[in-house]
PDB file of C-alpha atoms in Angstrom:
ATOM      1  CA  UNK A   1     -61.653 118.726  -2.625  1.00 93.00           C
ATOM      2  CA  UNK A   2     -61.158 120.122  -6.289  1.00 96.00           C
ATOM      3  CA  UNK A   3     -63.165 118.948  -9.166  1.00 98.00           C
ATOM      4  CA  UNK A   4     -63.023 119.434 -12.674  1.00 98.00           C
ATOM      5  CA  UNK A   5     -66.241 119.361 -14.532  1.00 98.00           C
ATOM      6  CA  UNK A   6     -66.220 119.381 -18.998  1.00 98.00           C
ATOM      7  CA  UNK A   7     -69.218 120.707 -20.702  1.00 98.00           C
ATOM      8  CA  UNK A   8     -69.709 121.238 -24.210  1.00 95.00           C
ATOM      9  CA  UNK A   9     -70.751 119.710 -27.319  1.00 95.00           C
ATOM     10  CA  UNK A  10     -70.317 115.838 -27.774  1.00 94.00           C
ATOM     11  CA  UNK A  11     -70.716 116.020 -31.810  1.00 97.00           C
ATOM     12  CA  UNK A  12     -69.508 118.294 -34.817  1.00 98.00           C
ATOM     13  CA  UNK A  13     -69.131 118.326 -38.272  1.00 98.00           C
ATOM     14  CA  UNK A  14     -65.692 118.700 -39.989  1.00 98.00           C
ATOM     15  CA  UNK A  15     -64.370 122.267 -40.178  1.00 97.00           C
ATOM     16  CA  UNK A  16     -66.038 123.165 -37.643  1.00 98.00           C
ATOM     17  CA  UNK A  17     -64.915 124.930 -33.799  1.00 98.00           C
ATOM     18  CA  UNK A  18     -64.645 123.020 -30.817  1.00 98.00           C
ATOM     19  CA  UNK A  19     -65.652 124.830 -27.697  1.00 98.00           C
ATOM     20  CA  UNK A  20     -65.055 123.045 -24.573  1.00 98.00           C
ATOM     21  CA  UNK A  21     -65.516 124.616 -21.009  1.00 98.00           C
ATOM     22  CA  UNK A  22     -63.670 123.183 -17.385  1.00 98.00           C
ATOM     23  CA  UNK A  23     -65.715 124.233 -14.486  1.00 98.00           C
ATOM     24  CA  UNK A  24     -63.610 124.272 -11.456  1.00 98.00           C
ATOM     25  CA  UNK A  25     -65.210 123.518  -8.062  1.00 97.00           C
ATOM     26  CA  UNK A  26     -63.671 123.334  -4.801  1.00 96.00           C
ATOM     27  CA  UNK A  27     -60.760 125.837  -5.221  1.00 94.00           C
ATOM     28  CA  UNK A  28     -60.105 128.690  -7.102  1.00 94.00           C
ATOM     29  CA  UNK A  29     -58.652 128.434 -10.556  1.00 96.00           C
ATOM     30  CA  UNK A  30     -57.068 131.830  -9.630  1.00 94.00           C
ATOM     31  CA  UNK A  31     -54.261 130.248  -7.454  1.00 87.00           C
ATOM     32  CA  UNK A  32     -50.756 130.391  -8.911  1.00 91.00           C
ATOM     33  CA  UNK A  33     -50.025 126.870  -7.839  1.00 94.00           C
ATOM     34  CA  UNK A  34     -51.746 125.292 -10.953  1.00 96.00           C
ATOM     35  CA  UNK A  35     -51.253 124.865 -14.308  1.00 97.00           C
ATOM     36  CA  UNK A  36     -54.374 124.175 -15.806  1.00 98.00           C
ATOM     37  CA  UNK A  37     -54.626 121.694 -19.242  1.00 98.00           C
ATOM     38  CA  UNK A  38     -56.213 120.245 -21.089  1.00 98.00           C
ATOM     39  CA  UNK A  39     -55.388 116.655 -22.753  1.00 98.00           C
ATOM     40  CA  UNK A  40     -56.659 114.584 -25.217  1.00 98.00           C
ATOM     41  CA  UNK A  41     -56.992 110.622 -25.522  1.00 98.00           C
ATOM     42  CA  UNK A  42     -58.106 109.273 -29.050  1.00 96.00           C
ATOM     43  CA  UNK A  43     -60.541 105.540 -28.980  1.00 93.00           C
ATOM     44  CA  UNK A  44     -58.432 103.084 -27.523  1.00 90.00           C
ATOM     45  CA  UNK A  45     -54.872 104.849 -27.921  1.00 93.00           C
ATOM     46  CA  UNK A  46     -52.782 107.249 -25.837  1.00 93.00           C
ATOM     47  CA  UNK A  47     -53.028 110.484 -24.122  1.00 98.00           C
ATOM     48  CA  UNK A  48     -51.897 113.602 -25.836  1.00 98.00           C
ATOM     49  CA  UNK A  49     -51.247 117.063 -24.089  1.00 98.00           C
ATOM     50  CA  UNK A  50     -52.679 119.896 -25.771  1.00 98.00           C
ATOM     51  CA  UNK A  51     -52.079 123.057 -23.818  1.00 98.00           C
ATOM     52  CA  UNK A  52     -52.091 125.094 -20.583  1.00 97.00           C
ATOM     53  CA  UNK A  53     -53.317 128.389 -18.849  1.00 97.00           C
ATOM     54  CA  UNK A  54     -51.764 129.744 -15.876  1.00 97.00           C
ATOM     55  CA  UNK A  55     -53.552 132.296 -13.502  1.00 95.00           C
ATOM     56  CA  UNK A  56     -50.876 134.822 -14.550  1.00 95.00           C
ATOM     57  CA  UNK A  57     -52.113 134.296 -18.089  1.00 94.00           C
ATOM     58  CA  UNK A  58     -48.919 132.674 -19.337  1.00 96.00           C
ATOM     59  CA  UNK A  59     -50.402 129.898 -21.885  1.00 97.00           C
ATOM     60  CA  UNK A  60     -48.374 127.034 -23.753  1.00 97.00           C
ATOM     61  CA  UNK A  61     -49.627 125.154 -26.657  1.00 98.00           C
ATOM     62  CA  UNK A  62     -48.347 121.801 -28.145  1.00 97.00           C
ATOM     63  CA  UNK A  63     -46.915 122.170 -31.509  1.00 97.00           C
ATOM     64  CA  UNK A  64     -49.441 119.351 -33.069  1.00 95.00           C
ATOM     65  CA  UNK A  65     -52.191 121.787 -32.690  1.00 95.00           C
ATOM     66  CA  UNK A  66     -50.522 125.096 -32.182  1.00 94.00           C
ATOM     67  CA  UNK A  67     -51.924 126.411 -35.083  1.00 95.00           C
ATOM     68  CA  UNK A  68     -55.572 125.732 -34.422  1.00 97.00           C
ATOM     69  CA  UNK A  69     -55.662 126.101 -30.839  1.00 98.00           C
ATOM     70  CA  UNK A  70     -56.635 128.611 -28.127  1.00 98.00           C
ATOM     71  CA  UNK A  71     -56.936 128.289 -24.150  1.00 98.00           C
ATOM     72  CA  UNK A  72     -58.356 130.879 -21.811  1.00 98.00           C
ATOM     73  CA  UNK A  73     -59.786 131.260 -18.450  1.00 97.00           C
ATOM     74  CA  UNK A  74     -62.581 132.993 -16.748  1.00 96.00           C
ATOM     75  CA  UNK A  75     -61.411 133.561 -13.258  1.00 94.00           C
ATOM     76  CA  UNK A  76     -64.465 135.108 -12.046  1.00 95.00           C
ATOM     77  CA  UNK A  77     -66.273 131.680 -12.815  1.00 96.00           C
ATOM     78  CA  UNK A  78     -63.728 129.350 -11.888  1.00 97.00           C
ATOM     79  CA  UNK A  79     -63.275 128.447 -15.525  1.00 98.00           C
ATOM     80  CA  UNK A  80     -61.295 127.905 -18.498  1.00 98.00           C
ATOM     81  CA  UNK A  81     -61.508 126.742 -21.912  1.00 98.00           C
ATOM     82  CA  UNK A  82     -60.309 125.730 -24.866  1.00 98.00           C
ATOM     83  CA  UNK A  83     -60.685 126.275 -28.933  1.00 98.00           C
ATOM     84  CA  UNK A  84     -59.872 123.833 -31.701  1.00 98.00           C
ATOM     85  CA  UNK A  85     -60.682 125.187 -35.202  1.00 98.00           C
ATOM     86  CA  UNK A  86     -60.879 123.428 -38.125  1.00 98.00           C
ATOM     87  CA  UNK A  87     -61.615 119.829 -36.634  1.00 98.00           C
ATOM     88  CA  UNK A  88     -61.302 117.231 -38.444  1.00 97.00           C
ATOM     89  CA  UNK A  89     -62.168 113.580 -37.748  1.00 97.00           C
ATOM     90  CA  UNK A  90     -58.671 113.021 -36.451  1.00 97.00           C
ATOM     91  CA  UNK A  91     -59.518 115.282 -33.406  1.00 98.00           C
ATOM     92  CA  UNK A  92     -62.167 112.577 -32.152  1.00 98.00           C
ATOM     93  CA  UNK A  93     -61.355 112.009 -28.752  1.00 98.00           C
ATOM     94  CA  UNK A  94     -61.735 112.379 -24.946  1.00 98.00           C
ATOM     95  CA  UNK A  95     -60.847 115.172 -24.115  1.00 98.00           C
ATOM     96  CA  UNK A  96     -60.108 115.652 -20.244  1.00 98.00           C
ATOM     97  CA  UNK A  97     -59.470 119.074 -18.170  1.00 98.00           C
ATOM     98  CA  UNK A  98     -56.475 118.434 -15.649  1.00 98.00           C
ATOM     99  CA  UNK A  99     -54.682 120.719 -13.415  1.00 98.00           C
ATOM    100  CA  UNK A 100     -51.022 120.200 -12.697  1.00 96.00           C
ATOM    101  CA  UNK A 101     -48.984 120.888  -9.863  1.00 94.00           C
ATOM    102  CA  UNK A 102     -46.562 123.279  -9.449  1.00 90.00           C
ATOM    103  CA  UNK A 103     -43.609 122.773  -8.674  1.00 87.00           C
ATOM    104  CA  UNK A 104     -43.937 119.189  -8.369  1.00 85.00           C
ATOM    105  CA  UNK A 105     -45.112 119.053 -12.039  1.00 92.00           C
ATOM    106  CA  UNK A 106     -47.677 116.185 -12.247  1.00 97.00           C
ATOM    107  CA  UNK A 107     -51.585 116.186 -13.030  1.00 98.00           C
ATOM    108  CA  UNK A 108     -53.514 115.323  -9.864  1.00 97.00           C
ATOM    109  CA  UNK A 109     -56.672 116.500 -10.625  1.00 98.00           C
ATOM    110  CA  UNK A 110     -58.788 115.105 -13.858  1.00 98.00           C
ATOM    111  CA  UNK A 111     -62.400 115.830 -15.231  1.00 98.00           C
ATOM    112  CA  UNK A 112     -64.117 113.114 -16.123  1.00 98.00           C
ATOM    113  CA  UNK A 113     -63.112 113.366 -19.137  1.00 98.00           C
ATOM    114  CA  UNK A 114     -66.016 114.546 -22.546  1.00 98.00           C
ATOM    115  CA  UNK A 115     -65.915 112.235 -25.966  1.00 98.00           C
ATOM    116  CA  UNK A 116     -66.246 114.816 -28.727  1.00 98.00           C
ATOM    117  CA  UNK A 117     -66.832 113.215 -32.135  1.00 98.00           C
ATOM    118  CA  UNK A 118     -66.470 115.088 -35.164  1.00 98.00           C
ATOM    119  CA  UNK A 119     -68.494 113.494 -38.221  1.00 97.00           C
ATOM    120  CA  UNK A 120     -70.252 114.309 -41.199  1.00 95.00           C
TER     121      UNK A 120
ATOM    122  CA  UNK B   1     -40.113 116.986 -28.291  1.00 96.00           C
ATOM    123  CA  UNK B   2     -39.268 113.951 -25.901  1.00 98.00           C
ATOM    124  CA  UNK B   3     -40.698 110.681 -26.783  1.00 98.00           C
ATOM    125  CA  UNK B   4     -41.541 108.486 -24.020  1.00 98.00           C
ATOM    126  CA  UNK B   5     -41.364 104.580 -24.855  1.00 98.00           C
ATOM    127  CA  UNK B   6     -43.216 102.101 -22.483  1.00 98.00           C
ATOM    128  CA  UNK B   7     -42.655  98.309 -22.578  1.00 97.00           C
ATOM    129  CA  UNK B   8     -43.980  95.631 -22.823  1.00 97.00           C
ATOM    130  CA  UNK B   9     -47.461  96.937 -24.213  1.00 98.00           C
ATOM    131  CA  UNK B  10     -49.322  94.185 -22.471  1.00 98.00           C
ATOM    132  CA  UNK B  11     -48.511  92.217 -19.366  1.00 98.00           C
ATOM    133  CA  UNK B  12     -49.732  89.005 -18.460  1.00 97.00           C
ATOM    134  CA  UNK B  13     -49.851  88.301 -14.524  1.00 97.00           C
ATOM    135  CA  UNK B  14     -51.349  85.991 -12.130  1.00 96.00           C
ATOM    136  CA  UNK B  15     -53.382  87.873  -8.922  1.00 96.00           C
ATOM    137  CA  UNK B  16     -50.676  88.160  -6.414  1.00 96.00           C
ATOM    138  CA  UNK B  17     -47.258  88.067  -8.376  1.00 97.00           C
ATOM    139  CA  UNK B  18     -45.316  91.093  -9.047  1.00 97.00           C
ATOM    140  CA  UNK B  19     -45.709  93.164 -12.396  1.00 97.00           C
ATOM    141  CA  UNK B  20     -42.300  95.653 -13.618  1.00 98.00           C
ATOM    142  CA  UNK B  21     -43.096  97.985 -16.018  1.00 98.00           C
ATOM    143  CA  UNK B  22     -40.362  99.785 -17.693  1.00 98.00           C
ATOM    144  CA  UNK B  23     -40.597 103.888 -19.603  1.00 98.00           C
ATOM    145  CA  UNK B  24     -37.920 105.049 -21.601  1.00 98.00           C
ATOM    146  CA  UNK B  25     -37.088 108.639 -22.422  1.00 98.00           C
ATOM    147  CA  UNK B  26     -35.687 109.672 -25.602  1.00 98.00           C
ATOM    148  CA  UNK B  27     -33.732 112.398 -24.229  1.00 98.00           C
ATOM    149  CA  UNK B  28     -33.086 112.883 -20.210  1.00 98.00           C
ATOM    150  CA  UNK B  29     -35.721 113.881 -18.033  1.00 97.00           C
ATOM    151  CA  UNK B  30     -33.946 114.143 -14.553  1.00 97.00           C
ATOM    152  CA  UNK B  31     -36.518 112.582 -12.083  1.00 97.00           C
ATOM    153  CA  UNK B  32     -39.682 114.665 -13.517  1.00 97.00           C
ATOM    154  CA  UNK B  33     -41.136 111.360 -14.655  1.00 98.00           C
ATOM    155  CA  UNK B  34     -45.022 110.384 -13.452  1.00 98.00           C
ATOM    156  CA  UNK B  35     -46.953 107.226 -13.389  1.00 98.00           C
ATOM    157  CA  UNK B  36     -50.665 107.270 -13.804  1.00 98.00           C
ATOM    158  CA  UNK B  37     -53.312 103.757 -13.776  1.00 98.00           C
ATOM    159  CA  UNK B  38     -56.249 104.300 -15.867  1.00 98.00           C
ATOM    160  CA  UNK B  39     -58.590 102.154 -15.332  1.00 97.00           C
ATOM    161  CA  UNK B  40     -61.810 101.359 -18.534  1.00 95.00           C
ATOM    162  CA  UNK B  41     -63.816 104.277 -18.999  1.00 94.00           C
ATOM    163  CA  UNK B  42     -62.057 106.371 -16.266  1.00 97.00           C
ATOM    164  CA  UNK B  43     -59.619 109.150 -16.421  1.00 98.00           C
ATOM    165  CA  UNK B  44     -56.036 108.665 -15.160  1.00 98.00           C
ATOM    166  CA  UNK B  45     -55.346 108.218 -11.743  1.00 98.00           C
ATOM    167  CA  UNK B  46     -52.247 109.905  -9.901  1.00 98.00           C
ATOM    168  CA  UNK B  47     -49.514 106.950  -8.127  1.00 98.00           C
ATOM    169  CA  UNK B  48     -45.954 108.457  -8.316  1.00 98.00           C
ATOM    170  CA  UNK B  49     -44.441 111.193  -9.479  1.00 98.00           C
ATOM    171  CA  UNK B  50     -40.967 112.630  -8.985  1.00 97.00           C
ATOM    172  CA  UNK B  51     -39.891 108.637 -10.285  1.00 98.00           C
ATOM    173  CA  UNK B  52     -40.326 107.815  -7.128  1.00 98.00           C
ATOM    174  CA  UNK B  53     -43.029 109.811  -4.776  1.00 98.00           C
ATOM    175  CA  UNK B  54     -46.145 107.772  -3.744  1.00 98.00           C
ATOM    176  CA  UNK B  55     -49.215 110.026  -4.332  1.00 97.00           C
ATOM    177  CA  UNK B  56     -51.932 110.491  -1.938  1.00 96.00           C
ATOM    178  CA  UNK B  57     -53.317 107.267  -0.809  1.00 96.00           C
ATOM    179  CA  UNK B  58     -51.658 105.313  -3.263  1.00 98.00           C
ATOM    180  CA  UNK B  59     -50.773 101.734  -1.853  1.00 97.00           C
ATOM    181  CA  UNK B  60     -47.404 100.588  -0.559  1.00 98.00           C
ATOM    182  CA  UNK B  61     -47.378  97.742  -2.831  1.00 98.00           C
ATOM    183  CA  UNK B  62     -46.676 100.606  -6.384  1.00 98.00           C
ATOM    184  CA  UNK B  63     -43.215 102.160  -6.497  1.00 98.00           C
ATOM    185  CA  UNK B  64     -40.845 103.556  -8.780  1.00 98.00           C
ATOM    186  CA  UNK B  65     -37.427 104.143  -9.571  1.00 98.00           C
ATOM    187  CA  UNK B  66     -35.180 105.341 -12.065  1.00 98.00           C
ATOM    188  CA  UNK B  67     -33.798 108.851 -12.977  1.00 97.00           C
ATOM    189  CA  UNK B  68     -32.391 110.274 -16.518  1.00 98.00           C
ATOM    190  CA  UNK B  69     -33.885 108.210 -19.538  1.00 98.00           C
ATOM    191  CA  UNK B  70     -34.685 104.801 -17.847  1.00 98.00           C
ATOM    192  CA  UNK B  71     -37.557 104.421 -15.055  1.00 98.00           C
ATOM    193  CA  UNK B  72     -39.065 101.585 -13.792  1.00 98.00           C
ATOM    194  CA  UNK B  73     -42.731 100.956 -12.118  1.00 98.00           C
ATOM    195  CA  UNK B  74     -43.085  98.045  -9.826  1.00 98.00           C
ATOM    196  CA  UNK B  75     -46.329  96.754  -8.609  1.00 98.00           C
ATOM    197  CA  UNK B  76     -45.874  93.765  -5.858  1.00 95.00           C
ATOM    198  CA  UNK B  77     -48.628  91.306  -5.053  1.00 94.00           C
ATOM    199  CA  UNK B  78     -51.365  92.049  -7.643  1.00 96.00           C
ATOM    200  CA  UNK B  79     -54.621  92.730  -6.619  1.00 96.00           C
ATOM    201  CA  UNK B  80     -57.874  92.903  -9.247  1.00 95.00           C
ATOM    202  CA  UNK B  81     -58.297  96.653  -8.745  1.00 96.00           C
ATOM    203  CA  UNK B  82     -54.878  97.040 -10.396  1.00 97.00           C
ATOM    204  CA  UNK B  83     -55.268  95.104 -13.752  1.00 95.00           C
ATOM    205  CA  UNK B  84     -55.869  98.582 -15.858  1.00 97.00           C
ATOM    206  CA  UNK B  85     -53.528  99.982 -18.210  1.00 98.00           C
ATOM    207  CA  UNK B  86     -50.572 102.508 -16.907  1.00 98.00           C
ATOM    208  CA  UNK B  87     -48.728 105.286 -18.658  1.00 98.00           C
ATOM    209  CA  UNK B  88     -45.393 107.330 -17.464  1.00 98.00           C
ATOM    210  CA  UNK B  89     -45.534 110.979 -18.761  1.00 98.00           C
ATOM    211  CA  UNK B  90     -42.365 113.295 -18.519  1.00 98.00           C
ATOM    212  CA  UNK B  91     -42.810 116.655 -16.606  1.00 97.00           C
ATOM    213  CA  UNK B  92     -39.379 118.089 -17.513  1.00 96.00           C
ATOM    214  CA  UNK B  93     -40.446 119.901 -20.946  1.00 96.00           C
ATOM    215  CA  UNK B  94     -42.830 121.310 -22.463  1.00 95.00           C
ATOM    216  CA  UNK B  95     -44.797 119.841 -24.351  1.00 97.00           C
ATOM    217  CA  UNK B  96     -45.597 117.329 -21.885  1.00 97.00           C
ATOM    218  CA  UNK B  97     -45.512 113.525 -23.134  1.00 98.00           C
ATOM    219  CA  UNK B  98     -46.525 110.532 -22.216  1.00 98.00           C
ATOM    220  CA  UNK B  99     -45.976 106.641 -23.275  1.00 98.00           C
ATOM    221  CA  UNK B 100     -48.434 104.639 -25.351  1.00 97.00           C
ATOM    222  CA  UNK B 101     -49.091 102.725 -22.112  1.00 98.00           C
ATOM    223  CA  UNK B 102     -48.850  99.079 -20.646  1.00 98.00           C
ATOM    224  CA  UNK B 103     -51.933  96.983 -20.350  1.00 98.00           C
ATOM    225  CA  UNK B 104     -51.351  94.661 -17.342  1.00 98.00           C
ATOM    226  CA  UNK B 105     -54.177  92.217 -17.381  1.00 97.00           C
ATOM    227  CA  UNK B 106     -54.886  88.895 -15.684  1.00 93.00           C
ATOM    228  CA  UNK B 107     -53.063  85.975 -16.574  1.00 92.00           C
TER     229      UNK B 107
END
């Protein structure tokens, strides 16, 4: 069974980079069945898509963070990862790594999900 | 980008009755539409995608329906492991959306 694991840091200051790593277990992040994502859910509100990374390297970013995002993978580790630059406090969330299914195009896999807060 | 509209934004039901939860796409989305429960403090939990496919050891009692911009999530004879909040998410574009959610929570 495939599980998604988030690791990085839980608190930054504004400006700063967040760095946040998906450690797949289970299967092999190397298959081209998968998408793999990662989304965002802010305190108490919504869930907000931020990107993906394919095994073929093909990446897609969402336009509300295009800009200041970057994914990659590491498939000798099982592992990819994502970039925000420039956080500000508006980028306090939950942020979860999923993978999606291809072609049935749903997320059936989700971390557990990391709270980063970014505060002065 | 598509906007996906969920109402109502909470739902009031009794333990046993029948909740219907309704998304709305702002442009057409064929039948790449997906439901997911989330219950407090735990990430999002698969139940039908495809409008209308039950995920993997998902219950009888959740099903969907709809196609285009108008889909519909029916949960029959409420148990207390399903008062969480739900959201539909379109898979048809990129970037993927999803509603603000429904909170269905016990009457």
């Amino acid at each position: 069974q495939v599980q998604l694991q988030e690791s990085g840091p839980g608190l930054l200051k504004p400006s700063q980079t967040l760095s946040l790593t998906c450690s797949v277990s289970g299967g092999s992040i190397s298959s081209g069945a998968y998408y793999w994502s990662w989304i965002r859910q802010h305190p108490g509100k919504g869930l907000e898509w931020i990107a993906y990374i394919h095994s073929s390297g093909s990446t897609y970013y969402n336009p509300s963070v295009k800009s200041r995002v970057t994914i990659s993978m590491d498939t000798s580790n099982d592992q990819f990862s994502l970039k925000l630059a420039s956080v500000t406090a508006a980028d306090t969330a939950v942020y979860y790594c999923v993978r999606e299914r291809l072609p049935d195009w749903y997320f059936d896999v989700w971390g557990r999900g990391t709270l980063v807060t970014v505060s002065s | 980008e598509v906007v996906m509209t969920q109402s109502p934004a909470t739902l009031s039901v009794s333990p046993g009755e029948s909740a219907t939860l309704s998304c709305r796409a702002s442009h057409p989305v064929n039948s790449n539409l997906v439901w997911y429960q989330q219950r407090p403090g735990q990430a999002p939990r698969l139940l039908i995608y495809g409008a209308s496919s039950r995920a993997t050891d998902i219950p009888a009692r959740f099903s969907g329906s709809g196609s285009g911009t108008e889909f519909t999530l029916t949960i029959s004879s409420l148990q207390s492991e399903d008062f969480a909040v739900y959201y539909c998410q379109q898979s048809n574009n990129w970037p993927r959306t999803f509603g603000q959610g429904t909170k269905v929570e016990i009457k």
